[in-house]
Coordinates of N, CA, C and O in Angstrom, one line a residue:
X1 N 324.4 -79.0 167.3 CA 324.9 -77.8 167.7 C 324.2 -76.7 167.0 O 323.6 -76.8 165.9
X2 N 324.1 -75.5 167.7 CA 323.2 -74.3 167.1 C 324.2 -73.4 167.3 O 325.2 -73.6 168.0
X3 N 324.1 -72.4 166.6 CA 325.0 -71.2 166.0 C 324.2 -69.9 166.7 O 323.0 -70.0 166.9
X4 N 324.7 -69.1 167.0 CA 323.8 -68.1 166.8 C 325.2 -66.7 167.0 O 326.0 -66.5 167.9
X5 N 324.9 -66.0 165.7 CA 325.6 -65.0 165.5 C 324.6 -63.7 166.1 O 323.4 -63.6 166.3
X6 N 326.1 -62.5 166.5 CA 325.2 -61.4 167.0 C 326.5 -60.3 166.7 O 327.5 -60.6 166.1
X7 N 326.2 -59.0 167.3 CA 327.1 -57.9 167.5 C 327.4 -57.1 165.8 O 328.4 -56.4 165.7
X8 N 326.8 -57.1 165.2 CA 326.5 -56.3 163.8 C 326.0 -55.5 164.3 O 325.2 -55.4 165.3
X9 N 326.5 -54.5 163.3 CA 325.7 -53.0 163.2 C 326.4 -51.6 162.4 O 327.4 -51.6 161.6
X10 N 325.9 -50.9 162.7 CA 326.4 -49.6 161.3 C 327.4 -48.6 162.1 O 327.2 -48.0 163.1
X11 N 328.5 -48.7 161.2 CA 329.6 -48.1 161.3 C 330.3 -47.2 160.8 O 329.6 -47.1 159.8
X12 N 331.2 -46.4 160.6 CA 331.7 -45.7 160.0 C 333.2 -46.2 159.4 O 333.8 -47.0 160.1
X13 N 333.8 -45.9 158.2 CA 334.9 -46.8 157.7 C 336.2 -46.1 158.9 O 336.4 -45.1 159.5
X14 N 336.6 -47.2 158.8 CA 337.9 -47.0 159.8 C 337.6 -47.5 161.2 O 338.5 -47.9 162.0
X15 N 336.3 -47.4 161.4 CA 335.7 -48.1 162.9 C 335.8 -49.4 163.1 O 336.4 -50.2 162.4
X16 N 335.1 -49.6 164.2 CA 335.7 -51.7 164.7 C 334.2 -52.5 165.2 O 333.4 -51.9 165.9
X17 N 334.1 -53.3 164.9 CA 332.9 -54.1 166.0 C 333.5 -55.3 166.2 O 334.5 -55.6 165.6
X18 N 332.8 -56.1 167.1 CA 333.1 -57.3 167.7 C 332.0 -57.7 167.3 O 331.1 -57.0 167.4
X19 N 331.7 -59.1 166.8 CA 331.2 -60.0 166.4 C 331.3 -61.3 167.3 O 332.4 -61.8 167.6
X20 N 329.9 -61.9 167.9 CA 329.8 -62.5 168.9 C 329.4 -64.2 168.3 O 328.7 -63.9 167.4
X21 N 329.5 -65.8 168.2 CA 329.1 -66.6 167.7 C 328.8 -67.7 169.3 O 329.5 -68.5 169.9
X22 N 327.6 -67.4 169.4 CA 327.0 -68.8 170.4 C 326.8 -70.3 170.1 O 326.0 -70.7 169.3
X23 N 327.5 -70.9 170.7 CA 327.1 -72.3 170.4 C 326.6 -73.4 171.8 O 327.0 -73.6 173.0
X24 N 325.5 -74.0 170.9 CA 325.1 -74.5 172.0 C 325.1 -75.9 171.9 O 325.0 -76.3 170.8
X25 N 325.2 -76.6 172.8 CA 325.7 -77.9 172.5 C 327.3 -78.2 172.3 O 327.9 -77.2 171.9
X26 N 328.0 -79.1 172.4 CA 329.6 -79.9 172.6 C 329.9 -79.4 171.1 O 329.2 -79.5 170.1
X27 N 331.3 -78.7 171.1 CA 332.2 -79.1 170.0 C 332.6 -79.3 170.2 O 333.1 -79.0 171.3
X28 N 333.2 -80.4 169.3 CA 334.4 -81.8 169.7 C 336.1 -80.8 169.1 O 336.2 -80.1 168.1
X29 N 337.0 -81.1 170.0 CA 338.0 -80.6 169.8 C 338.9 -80.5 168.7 O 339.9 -79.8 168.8
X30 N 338.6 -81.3 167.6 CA 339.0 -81.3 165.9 C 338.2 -80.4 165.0 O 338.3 -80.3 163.8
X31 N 337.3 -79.7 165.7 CA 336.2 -79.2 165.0 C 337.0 -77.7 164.6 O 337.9 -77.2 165.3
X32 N 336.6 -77.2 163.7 CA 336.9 -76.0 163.3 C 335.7 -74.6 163.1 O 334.7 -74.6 162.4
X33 N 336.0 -73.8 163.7 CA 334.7 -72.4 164.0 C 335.4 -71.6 162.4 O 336.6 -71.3 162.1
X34 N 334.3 -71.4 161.8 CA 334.5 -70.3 160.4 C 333.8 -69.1 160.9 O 332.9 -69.2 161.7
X35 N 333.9 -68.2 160.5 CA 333.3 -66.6 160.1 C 333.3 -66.3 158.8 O 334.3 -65.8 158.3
X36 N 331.8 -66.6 157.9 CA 332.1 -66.1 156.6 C 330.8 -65.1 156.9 O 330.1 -64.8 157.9
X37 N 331.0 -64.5 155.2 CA 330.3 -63.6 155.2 C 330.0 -63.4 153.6 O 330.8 -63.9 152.7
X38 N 328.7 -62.5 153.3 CA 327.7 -62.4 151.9 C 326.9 -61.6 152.0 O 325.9 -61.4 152.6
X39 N 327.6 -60.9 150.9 CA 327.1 -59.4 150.3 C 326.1 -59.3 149.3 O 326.4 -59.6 148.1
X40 N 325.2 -59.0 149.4 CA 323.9 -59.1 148.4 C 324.4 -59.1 146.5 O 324.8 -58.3 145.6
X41 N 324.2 -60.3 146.7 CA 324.6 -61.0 144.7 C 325.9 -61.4 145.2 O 326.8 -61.3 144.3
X42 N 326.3 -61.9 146.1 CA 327.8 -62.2 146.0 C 328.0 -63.7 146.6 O 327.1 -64.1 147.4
X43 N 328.7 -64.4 146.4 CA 328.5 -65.6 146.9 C 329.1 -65.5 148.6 O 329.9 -64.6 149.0
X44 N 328.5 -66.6 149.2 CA 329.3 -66.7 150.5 C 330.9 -66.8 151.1 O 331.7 -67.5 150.5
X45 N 331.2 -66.3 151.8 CA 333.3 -66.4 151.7 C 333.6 -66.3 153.3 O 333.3 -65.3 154.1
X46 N 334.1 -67.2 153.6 CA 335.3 -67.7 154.6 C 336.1 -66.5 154.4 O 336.8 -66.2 153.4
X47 N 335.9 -65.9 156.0 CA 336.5 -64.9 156.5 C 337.7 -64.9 157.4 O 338.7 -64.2 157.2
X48 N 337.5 -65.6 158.0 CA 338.4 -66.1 159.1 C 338.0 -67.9 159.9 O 336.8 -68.3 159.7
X49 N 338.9 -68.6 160.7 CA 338.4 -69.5 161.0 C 340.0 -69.8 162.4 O 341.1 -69.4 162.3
X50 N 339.2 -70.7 163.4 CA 339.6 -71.0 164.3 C 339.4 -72.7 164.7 O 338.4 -73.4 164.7
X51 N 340.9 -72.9 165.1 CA 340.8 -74.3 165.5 C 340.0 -74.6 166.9 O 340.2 -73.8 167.8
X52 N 339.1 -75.7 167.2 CA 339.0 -75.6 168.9 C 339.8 -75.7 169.8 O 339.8 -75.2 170.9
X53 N 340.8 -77.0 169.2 CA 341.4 -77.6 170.3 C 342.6 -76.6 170.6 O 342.5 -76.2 171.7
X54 N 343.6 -75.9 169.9 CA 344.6 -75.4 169.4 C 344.3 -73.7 169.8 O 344.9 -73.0 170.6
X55 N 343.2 -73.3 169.0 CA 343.0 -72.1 168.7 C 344.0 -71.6 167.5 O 344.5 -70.4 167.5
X56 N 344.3 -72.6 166.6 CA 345.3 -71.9 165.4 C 344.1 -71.1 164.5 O 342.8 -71.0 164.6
X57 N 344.9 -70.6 163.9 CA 343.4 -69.3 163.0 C 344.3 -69.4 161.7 O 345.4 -69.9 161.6
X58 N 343.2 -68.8 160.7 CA 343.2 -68.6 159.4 C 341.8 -67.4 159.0 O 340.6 -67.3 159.4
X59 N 342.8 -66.9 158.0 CA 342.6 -65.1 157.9 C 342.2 -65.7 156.0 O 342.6 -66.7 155.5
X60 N 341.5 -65.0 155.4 CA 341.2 -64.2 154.2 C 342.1 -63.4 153.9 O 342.2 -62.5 154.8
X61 N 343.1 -63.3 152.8 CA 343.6 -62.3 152.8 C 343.3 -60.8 152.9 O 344.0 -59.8 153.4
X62 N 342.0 -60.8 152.3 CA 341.3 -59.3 152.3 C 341.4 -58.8 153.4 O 341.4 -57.5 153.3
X63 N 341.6 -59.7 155.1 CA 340.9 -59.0 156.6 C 342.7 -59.2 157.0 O 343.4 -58.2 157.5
X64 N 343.0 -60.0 156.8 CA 344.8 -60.2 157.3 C 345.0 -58.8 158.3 O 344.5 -57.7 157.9
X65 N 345.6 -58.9 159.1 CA 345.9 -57.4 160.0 C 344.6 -56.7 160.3 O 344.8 -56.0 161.2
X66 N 343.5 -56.8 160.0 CA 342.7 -56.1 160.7 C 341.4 -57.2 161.7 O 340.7 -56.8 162.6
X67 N 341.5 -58.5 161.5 CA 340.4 -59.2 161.7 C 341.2 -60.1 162.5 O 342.3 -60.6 162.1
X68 N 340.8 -60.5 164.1 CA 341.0 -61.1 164.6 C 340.3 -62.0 165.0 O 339.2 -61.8 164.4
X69 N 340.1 -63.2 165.7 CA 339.3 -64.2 165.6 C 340.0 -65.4 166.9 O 341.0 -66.0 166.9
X70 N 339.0 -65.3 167.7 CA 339.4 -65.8 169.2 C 338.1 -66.6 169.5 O 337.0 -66.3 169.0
X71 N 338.4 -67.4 170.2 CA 337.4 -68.7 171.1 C 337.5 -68.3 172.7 O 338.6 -68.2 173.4
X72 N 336.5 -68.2 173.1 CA 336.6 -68.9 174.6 C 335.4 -70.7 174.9 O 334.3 -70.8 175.4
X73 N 336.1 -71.3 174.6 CA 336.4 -72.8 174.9 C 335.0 -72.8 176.2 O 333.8 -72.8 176.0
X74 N 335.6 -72.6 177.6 CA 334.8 -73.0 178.2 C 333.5 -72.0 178.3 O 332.7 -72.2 179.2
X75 N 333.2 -71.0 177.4 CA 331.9 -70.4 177.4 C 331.3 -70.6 176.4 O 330.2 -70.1 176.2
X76 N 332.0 -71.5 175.1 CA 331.3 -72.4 174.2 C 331.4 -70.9 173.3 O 330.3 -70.6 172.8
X77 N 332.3 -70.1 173.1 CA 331.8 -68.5 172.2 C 333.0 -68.2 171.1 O 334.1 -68.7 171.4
X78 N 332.8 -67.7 170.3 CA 334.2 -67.6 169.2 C 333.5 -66.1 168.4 O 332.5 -65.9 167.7
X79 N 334.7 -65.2 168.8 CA 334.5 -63.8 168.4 C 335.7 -63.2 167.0 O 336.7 -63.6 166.6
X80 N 334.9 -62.2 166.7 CA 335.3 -61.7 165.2 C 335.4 -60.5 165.5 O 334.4 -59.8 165.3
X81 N 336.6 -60.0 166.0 CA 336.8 -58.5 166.3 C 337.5 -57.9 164.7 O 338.3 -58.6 164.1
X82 N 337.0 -56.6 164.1 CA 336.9 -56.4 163.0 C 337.4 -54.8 163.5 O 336.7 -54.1 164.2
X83 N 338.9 -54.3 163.1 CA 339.4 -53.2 163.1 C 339.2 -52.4 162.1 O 338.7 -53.1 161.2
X84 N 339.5 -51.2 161.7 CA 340.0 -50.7 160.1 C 339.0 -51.2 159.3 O 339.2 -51.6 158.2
X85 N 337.5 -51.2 159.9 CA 336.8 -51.5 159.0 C 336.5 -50.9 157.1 O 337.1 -49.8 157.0
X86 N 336.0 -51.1 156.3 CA 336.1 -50.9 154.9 C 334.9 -50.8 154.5 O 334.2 -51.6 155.1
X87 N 333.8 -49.8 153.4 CA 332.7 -49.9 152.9 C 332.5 -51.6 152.4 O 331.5 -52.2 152.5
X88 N 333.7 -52.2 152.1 CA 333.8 -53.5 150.8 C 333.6 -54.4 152.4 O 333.4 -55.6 152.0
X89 N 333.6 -54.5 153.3 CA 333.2 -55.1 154.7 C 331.9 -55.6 154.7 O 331.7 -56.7 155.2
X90 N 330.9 -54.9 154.2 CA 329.6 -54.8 154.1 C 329.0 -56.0 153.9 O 329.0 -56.6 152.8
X91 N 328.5 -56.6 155.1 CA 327.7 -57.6 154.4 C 327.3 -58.8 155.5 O 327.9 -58.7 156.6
X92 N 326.3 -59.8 155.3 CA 326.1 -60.5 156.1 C 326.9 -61.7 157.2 O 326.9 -62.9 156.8
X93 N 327.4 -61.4 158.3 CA 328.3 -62.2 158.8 C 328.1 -63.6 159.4 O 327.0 -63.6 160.0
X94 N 328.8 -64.9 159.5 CA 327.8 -65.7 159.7 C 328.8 -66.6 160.3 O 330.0 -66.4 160.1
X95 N 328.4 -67.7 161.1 CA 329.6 -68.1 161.8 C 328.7 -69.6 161.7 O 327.5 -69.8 161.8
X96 N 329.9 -70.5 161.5 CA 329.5 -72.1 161.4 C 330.5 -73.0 161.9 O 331.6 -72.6 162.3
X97 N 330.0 -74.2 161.8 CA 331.1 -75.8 162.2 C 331.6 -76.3 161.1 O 331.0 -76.1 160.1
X98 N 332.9 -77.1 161.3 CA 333.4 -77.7 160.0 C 333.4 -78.9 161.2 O 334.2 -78.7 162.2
X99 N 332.7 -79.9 161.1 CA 332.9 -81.1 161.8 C 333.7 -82.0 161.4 O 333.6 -82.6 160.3
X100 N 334.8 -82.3 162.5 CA 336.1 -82.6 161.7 C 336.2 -84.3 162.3 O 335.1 -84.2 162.8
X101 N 336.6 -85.3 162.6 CA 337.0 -86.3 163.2 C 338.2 -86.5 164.0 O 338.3 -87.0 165.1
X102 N 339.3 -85.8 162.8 CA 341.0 -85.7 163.2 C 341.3 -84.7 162.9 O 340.5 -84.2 162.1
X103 N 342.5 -83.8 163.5 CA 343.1 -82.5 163.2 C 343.1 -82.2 161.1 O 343.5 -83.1 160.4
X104 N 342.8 -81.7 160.9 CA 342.6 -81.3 159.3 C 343.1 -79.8 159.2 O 343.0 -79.0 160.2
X105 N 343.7 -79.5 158.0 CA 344.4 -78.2 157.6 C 342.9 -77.6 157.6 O 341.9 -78.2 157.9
X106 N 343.1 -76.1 157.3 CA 342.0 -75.2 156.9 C 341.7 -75.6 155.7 O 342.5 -76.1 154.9
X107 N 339.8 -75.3 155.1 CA 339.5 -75.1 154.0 C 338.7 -74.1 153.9 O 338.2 -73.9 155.0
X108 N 338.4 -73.4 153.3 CA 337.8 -72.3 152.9 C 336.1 -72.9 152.1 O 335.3 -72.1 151.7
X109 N 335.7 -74.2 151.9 CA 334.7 -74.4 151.3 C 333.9 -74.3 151.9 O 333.7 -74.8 153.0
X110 N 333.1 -73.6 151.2 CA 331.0 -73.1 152.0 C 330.7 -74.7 152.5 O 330.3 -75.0 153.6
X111 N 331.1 -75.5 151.5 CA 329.9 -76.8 151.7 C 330.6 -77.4 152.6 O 329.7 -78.2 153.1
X112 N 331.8 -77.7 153.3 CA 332.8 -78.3 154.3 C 332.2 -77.5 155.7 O 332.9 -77.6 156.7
X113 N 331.2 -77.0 155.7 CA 331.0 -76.2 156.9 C 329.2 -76.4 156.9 O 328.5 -76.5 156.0
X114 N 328.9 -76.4 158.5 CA 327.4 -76.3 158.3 C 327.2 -76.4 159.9 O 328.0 -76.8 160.7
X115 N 325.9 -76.1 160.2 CA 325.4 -76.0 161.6 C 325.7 -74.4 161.4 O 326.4 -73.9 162.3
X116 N 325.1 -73.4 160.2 CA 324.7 -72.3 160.5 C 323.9 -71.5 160.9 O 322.8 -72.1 160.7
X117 N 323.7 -70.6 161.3 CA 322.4 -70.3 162.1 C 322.6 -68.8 161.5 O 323.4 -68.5 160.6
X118 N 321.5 -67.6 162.2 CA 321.6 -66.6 161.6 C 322.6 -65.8 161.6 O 323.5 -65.7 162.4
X119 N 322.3 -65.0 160.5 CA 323.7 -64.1 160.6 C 323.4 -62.8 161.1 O 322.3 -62.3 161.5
X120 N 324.8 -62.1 161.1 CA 324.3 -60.5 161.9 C 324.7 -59.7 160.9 O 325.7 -60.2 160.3
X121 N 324.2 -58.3 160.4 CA 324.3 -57.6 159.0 C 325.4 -56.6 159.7 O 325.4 -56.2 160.9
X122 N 326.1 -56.4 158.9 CA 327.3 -55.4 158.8 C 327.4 -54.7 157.7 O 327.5 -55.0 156.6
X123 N 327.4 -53.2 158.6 CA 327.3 -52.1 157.4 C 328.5 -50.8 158.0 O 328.6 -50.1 159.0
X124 N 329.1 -50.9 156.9 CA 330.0 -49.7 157.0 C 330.0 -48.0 155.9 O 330.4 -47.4 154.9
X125 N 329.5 -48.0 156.7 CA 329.2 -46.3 156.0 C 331.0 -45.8 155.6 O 332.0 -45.8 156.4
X126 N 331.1 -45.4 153.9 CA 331.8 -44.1 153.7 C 332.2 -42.7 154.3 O 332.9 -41.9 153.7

């Protein structure tokens, strides 16, 4: 499977973008879609994440109420709509697989996820 993130770009605080994640190739329906994201010196962080089969989600506290996070299944796409954006928003967004076998709770670990591709830069202007 290939990744490919898009829909980044420079905003003003309080503004919104949608964030786009392509995948190409089968995800198997245990599999779990993440949105993290990394801000220059900062380590990587699980932003939000979505189940395939289900579509259950899991939020970061930091995005809770402003960050949504949706799949469309048969166009193989899983988006990161970002409201009430924040300067502290800033940063590289990145979207990957957690290849799962059987239904599994959420984890938040970088290394439990992989099939990343590039990311799209998000900047929020003051």
């Amino acid at each position: 499977v290939q990744l490919q993130a898009s829909g980044g770009g420079l905003v003003q605080a309080g503004g919104s973008l949608r964030l786009s994640c392509a995948a190409s190739g089968d995800i198997l329906s245990n599999w779990h879609i993440g949105w993290f994201r990394q801000a220059p010196g900062q380590e990587r962080d699980l932003v939000a994440a979505i189940t395939w089969r289900e579509g259950k989600t899991y939020y970061a506290d930091s995005v809770k109420g402003r960050f949504t996070i949706s799949r469309d299944a048969a166009g193989n796409m899983v988006y990161l709509r970002m409201n009430g954006l924040k300067p502290e928003d800033t940063a590289v967004y990145y979207c990957a697989t957690r290849r799962l076998p059987v239904r599994t709770p959420f984890s938040s670990r970088v290394s439990e996820y992989g099939d990343w591709g590039q990311g799209t830069q998000v900047t929020v202007s003051s």
